[in-house]
Short mmCIF file of C-alpha atoms in Angstrom, two decimals:
data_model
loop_
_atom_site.label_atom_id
_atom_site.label_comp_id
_atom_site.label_asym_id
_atom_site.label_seq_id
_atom_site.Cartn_x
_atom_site.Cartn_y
_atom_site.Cartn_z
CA UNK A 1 75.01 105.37 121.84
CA UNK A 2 71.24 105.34 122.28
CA UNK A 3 71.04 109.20 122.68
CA UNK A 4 73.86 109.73 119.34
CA UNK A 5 70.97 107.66 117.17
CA UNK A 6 68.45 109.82 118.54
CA UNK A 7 69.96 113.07 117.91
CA UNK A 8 71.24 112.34 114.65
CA UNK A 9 67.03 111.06 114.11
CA UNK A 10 66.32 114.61 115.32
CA UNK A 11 69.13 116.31 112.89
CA UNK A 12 67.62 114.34 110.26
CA UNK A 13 63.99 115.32 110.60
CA UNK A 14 65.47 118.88 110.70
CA UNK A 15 66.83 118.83 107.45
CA UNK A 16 64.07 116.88 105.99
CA UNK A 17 61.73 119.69 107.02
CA UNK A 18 64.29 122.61 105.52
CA UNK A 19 64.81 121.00 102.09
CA UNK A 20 61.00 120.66 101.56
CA UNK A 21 61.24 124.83 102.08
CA UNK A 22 64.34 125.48 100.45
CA UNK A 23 63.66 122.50 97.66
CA UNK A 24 62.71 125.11 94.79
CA UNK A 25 65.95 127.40 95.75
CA UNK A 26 68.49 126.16 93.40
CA UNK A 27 70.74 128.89 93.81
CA UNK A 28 71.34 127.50 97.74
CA UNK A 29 75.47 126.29 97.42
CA UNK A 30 74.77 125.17 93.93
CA UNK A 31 77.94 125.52 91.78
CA UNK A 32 75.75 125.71 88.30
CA UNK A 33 74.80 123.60 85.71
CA UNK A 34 77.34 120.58 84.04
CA UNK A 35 76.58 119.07 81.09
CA UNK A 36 72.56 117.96 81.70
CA UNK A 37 72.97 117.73 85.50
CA UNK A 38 70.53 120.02 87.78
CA UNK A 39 68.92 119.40 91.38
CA UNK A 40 65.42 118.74 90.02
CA UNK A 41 66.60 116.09 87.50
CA UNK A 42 63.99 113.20 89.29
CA UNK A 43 61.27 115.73 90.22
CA UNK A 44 58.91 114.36 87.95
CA UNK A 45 60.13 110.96 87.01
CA UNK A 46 61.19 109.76 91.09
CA UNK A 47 59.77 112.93 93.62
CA UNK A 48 60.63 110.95 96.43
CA UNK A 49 64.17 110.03 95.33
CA UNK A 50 66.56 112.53 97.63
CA UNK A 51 64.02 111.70 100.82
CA UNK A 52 64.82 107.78 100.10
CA UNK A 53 68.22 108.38 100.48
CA UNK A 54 67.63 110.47 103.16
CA UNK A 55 66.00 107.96 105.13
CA UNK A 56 68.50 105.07 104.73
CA UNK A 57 71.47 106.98 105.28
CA UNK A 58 69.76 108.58 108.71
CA UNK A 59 69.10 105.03 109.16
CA UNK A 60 72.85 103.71 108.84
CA UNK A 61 74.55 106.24 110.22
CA UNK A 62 72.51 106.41 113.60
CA UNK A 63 73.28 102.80 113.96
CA UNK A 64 76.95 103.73 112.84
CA UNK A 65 78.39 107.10 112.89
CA UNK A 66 81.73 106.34 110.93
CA UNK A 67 79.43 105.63 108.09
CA UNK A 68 79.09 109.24 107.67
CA UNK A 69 82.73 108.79 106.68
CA UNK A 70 82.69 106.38 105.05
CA UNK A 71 79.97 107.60 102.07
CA UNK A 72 81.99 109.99 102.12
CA UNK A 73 85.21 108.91 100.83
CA UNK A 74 83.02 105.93 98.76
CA UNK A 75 82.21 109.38 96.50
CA UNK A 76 85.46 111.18 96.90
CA UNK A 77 87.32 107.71 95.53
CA UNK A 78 84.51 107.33 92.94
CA UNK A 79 84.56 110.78 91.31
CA UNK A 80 88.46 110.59 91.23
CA UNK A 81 88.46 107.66 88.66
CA UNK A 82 86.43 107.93 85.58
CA UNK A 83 84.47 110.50 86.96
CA UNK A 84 80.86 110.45 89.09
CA UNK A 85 79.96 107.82 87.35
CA UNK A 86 79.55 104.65 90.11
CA UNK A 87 82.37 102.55 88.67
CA UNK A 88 83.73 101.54 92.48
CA UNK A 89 80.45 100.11 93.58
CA UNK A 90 80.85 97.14 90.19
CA UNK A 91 81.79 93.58 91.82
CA UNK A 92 84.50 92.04 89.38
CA UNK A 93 82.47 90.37 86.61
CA UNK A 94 83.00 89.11 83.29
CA UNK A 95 85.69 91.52 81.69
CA UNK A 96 85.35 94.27 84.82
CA UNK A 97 88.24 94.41 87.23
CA UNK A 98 86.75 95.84 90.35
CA UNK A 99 88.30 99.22 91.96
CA UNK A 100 87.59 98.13 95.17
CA UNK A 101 90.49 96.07 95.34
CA UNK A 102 92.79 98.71 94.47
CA UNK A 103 95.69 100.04 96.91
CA UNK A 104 93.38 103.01 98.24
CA UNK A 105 90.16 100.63 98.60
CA UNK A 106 91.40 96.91 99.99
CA UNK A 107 90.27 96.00 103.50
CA UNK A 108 89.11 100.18 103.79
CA UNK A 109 86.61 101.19 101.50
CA UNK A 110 83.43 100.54 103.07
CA UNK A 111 79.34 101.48 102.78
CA UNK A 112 78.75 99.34 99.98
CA UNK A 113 75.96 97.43 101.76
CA UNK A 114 74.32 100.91 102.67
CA UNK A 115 74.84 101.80 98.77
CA UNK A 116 72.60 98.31 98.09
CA UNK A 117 70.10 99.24 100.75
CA UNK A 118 69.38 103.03 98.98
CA UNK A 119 69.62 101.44 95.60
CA UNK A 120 66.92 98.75 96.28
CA UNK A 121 64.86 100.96 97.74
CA UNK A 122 64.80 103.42 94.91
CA UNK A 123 63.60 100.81 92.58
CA UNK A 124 60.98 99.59 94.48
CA UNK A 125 59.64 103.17 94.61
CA UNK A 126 60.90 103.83 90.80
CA UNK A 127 62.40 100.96 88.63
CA UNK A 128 65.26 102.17 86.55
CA UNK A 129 65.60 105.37 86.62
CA UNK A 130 67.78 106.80 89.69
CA UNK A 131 71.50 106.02 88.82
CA UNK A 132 74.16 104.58 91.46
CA UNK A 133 76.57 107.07 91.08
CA UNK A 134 73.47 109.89 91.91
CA UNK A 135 72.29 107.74 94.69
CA UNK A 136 76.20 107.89 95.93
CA UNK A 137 76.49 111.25 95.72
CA UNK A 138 73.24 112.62 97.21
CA UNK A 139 74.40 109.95 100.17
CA UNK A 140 77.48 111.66 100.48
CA UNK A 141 75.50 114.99 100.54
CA UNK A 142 73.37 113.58 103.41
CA UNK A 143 76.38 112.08 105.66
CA UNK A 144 77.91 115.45 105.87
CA UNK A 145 74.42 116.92 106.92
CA UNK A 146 73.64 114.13 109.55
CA UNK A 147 76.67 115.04 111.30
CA UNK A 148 76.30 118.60 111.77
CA UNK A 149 78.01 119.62 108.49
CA UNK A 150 76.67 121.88 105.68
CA UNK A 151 73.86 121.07 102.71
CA UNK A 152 73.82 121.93 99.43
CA UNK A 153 72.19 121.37 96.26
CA UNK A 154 73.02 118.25 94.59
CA UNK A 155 73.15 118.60 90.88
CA UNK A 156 71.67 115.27 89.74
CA UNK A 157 70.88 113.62 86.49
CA UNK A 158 74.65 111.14 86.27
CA UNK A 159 74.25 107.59 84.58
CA UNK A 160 76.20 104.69 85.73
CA UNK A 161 79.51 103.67 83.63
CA UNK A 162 79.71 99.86 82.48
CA UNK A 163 83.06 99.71 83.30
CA UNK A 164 85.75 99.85 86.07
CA UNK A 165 89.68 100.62 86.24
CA UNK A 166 91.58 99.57 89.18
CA UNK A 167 94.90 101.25 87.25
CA UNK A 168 92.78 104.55 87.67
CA UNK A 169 92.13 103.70 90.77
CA UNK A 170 95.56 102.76 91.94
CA UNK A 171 97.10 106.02 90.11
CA UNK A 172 94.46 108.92 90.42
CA UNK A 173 93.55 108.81 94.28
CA UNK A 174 95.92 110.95 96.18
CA UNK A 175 97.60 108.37 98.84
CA UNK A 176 98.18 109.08 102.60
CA UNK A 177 101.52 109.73 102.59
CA UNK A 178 102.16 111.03 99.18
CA UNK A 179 103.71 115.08 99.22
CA UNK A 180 101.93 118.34 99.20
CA UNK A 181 102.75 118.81 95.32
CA UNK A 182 101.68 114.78 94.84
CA UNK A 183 98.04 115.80 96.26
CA UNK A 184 97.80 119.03 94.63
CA UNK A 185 98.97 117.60 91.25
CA UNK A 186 95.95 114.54 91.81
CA UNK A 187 93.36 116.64 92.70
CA UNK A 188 94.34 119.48 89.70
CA UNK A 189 93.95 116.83 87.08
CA UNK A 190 90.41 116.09 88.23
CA UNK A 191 90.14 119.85 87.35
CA UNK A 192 90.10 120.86 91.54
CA UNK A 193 92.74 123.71 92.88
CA UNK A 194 94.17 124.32 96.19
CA UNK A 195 91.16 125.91 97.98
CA UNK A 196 89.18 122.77 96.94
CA UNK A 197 92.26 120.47 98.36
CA UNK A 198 91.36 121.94 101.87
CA UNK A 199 88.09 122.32 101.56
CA UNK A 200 87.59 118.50 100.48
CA UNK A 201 90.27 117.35 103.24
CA UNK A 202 88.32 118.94 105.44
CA UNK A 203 85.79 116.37 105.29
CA UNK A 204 88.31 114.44 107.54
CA UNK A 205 86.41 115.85 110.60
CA UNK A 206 84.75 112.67 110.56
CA UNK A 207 85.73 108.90 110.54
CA UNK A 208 88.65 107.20 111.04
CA UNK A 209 91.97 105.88 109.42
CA UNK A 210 93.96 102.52 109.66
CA UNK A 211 96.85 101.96 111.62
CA UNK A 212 98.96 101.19 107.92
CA UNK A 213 97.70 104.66 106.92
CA UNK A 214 100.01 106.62 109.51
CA UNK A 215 102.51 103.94 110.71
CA UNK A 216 105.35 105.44 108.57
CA UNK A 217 105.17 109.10 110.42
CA UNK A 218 105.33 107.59 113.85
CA UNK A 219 108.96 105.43 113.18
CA UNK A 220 110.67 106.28 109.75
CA UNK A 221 108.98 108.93 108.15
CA UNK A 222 111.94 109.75 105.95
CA UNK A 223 113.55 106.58 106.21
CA UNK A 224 115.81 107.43 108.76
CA UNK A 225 114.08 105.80 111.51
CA UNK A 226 112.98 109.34 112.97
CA UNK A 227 109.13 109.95 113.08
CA UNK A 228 107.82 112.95 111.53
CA UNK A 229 108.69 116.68 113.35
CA UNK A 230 105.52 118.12 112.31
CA UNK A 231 103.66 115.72 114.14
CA UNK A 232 103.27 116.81 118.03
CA UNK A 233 105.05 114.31 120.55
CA UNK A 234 102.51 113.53 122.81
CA UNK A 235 99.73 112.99 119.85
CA UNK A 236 102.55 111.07 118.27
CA UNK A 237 103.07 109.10 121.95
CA UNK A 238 99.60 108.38 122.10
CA UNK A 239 99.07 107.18 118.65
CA UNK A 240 102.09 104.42 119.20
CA UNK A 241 99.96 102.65 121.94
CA UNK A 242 97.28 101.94 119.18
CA UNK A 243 99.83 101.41 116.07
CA UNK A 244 102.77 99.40 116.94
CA UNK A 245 106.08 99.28 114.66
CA UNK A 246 104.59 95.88 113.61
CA UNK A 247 101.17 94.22 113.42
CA UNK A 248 97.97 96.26 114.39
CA UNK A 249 97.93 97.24 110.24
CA UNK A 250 93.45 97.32 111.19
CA UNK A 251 93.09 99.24 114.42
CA UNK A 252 91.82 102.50 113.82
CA UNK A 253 92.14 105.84 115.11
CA UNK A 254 90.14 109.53 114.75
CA UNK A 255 90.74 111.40 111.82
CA UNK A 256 90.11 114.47 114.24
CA UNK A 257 90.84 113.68 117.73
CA UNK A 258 88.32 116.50 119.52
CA UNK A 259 85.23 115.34 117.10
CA UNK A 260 85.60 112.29 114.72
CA UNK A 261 81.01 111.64 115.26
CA UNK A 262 80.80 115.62 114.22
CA UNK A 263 81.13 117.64 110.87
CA UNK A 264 83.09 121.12 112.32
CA UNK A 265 86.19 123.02 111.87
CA UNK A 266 87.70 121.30 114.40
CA UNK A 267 90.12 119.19 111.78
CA UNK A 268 91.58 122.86 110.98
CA UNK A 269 92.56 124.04 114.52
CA UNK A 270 94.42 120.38 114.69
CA UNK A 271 96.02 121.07 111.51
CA UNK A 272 97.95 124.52 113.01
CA UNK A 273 98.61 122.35 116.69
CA UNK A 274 100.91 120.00 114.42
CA UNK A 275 97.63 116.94 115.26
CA UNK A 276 96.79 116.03 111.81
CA UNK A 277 96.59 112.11 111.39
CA UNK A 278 97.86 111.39 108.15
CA UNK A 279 100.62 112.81 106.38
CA UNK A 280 98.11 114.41 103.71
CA UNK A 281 96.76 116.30 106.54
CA UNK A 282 99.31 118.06 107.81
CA UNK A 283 101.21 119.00 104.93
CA UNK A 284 98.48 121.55 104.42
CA UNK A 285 99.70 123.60 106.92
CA UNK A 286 103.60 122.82 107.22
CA UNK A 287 104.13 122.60 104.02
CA UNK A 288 102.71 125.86 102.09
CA UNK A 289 101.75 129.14 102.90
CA UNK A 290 98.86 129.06 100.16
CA UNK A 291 97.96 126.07 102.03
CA UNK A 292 98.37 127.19 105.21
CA UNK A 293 96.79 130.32 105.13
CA UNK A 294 93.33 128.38 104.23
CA UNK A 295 93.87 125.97 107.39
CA UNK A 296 93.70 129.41 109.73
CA UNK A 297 90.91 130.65 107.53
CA UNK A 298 89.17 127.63 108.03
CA UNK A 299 90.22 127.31 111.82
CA UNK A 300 89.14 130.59 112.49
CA UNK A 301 85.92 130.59 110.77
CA UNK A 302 83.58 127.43 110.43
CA UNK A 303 80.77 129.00 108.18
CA UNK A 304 83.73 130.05 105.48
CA UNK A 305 84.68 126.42 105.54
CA UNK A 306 81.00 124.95 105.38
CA UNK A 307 80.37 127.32 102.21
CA UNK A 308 83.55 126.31 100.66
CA UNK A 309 82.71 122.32 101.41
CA UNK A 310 79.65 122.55 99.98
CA UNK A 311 81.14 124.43 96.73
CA UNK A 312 83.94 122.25 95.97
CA UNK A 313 81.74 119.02 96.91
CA UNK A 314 79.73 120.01 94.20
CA UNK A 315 82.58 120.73 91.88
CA UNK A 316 83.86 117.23 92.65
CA UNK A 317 80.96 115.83 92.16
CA UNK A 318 80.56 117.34 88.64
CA UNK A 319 83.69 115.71 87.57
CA UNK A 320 82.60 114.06 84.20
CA UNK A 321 79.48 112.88 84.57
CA UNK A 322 77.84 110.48 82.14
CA UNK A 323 74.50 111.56 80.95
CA UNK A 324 72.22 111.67 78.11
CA UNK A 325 72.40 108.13 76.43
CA UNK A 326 76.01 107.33 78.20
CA UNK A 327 76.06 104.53 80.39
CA UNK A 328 73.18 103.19 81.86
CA UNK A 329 70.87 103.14 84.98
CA UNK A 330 72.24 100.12 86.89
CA UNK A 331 69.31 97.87 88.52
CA UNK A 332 72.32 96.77 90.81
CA UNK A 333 74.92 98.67 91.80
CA UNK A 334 77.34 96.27 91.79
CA UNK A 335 76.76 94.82 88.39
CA UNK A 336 76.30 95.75 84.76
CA UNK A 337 72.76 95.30 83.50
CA UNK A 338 72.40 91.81 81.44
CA UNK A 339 76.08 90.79 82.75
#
């Protein structure tokens, strides 16, 4: 463990040292401009902003490298519901109805305490004027370079939204066992298409998933008490010992069985040997040839898929932003400002 925390350290200081060269480069993976968002957006107002996050995130995910992860899907289930706009990090309060109670967040989401570290920080060094839901997504930015994944531009400049919906949250997140057309469907009305489905799943090369996630394609995946076919037998054997038929709902197993600590292509090349985790992962490949014919791109060639992650990251993370005089800059990210 000693020697993971020091190489991601090293990894970190790597990075730190190309984004001060490549800082001025905002061509590098960056998807153009949305609305008033651009990667300079705190250059005068908070210089120090991105290598703030930086730090804490190196920070949290050498003591903890699921935390990667878990940033990770904190912005993916953010950006899905309202928009990039911070609304999962709000605590229920007054008339807000917290999202992180919702059927894709309860007893999983996780990070928030990392999300309060960053966010305390930034407003020591520059009282209100770094948002949450920036300060999320640069994080996010950061987990996937601290584990050996790509970087990219971050288009910044998104306020914080003063409200929550845990229907949104409940109804817009694609689930793990929904069907190929359910995902595509979720991710097309956050204005994402099918190379941005597998790109974005991709990010699955890291962290972990609960027990209650993949139960159903180990015993009755079509209620007919018959696991799923597309799942290989002696992944599928193996998975039983840590998921029982009952009970066990918590215990946890790789997203990507060769790397789960390492942002590669790996995830792909598990896809087309029928070793996907969840449902949502293999359907990818068994289930179109759109679909499918991405997984063996991606399987075949890791810098195609790093270019593409960092692409549709950024298109997720342009998903309607608030900015000008919308919302506000939260001083706490999990509460509205005078609530």
């Amino acid at each position: 463990m000693a020697r993971i925390g020091s190489f991601l350290i090293i990894l970190y200081l790597t990075y730190a040292l190309t984004l001060c060269i490549c800082d001025d480069d905002e061509s590098m993976y960056y998807g153009g401009n949305k609305g008033n968002l651009f990667p300079g957006f705190y250059r005068s107002s908070c210089p120090r902003a991105e290598e703030i996050v930086r730090s804490v995130v190196a920070k949290a995910v050498a003591r903890e490298t699921r935390m990667a992860a878990s940033l990770m899907r904190l912005h993916f289930h953010d950006c899905f519901v309202q928009g990039c706009d911070g609304s999962l990090l709000l605590d229920t309060s007054g008339s807000i109805v917290t999202e992180k109670n919702s059927n894709p967040n309860s007893r999983s989401a996780r990070g928030f305490e990392v999300v309060d570290e960053i966010k305390a920080a930034l407003e020591n060094e520059c009282p209100n004027t770094v948002s949450c839901a920036d300060a999320l997504t640069l994080a996010a930015r950061d987990s996937s370079i601290l584990t050996g994944g790509p970087s990219w531009m971050v288009p910044l400049g998104r306020r914080d939204s003063r409200s929550a919906s845990l229907s949104g949250s409940n109804n817009n997140i694609p689930a793990p066992n929904n069907t190929f057309n359910t995902i595509v469907s979720r991710f097309n009305n956050q204005g994402l298409d099918l190379t941005d489905v597998v790109a974005l799943s991709g990010s699955h090369t890291i962290g972990f998933s609960r027990c209650t996630s993949f139960r159903q394609r180990l015993y009755n995946q079509f209620g007919n008490g018959s696991p799923d076919s597309t799942l290989e037998q002696s992944y599928a054997a193996n998975l039983r010992q840590r998921c029982p038929r009952s009970g066990g709902d918590q215990n946890l197993s790789e997203l990507d069985i060769n790397s789960a600590g390492r942002f590669d292509n790996s995830y792909f090349k598990n896809l087309i040997e029928k070793m996907g985790l969840l449902n949502s992962d293999e359907v990818l490949f068994s289930s179109n040839e759109q679909s499918r014919e991405l997984v063996k791109k991606y399987a075949e060639d890791q810098e195609e898929f790093f270019e593409q992650f960092a692409e549709s990251m950024i298109k997720m993370g342009n998903i309607s932003p608030l900015t000008g005089s919308s919302g506000e800059i939260r001083k706490n990210c999990r509460k509205i400002n005078n609530s």
